[in-house]
XYZ file of C-alpha atoms in Angstrom:
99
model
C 0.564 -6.100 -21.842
C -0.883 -4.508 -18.501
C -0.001 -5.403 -15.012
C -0.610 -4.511 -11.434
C -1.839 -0.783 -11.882
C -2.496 -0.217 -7.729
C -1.660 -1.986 -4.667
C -2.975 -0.905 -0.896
C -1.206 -2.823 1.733
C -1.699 -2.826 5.597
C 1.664 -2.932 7.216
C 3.493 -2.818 10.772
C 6.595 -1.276 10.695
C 9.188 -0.254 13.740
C 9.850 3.795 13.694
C 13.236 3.232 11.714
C 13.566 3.114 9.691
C 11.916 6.917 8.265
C 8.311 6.324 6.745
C 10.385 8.892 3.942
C 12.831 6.465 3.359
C 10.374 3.496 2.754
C 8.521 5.749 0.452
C 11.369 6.409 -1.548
C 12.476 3.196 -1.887
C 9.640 1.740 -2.683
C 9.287 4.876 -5.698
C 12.772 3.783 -6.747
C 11.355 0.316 -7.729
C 10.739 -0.252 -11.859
C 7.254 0.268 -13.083
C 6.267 2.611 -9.754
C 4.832 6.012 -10.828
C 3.715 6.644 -7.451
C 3.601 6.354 -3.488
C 1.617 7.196 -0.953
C 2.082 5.892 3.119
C -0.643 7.247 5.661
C -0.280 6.474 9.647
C -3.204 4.817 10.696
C -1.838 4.395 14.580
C 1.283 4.543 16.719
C 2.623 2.809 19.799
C 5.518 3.105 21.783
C 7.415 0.655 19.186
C 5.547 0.299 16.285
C 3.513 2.428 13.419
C 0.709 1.193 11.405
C 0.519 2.207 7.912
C -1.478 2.077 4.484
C 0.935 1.679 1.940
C -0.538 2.597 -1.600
C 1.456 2.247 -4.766
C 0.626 2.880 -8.313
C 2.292 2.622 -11.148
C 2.126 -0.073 -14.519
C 3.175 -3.475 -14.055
C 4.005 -3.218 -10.433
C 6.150 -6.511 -9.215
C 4.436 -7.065 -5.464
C 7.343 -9.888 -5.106
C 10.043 -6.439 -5.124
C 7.594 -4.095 -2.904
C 7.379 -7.121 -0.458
C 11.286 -7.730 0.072
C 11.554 -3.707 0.126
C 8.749 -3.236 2.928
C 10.295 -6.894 4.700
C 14.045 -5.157 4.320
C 12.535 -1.901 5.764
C 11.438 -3.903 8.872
C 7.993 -3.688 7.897
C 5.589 -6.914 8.067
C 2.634 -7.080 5.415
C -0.324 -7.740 6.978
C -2.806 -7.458 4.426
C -3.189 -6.799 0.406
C -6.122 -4.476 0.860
C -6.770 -3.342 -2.862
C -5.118 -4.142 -6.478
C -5.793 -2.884 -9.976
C -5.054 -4.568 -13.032
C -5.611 -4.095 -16.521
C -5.620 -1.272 -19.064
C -7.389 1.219 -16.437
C -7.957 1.882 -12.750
C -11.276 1.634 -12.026
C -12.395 3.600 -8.933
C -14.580 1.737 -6.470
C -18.214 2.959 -6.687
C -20.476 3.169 -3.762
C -24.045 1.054 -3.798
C -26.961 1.244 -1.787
C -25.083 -1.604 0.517
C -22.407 0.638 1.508
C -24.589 2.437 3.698
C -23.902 2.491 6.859
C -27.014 2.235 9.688
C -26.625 3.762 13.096
């Protein structure tokens, strides 16, 4: 049986704690193969992050309470995978963008 494969969340997190310990937690979690956590922007208290985690049969109920006990707040799910394979997003004539 096949699962959540990927997950992208938006999140706001406080500086502590470390975006390494978050990541390693959240690796630590059963069925994670991966993660990655890129700084989209900073302020004095705050960081906002893309969280993306891949793995087979991912449990977003765990990742939430570790982000949540990490003092992070999920603002968005902004991509999931399910099934046998990840399937790559492929770009279409609409993605263009006109200036």
């Amino acid at each position: 049986m096949q699962g959540l494969r990927r997950i992208v969340l938006d999140v706001l997190k406080t500086h502590e704690p470390k975006l390494t310990d978050l990541a390693l937690k959240l690796s630590n979690l059963e069925g994670v193969d991966g993660v990655n956590i890129t700084v989209h922007e900073i302020d004095k208290s705050t960081e906002n992050i893309k969280i993306t985690i891949e793995g087979n049969m991912l449990d977003y109920e765990e990742i939430k309470k570790v982000v949540e006990s990490m003092n992070g707040v999920i603002h968005s799910i902004d991509e999931v995978a399910a099934g046998r394979k990840i399937v790559n997003e492929v770009k279409t004539p609409q993605d263009r963008k006109y200036f």
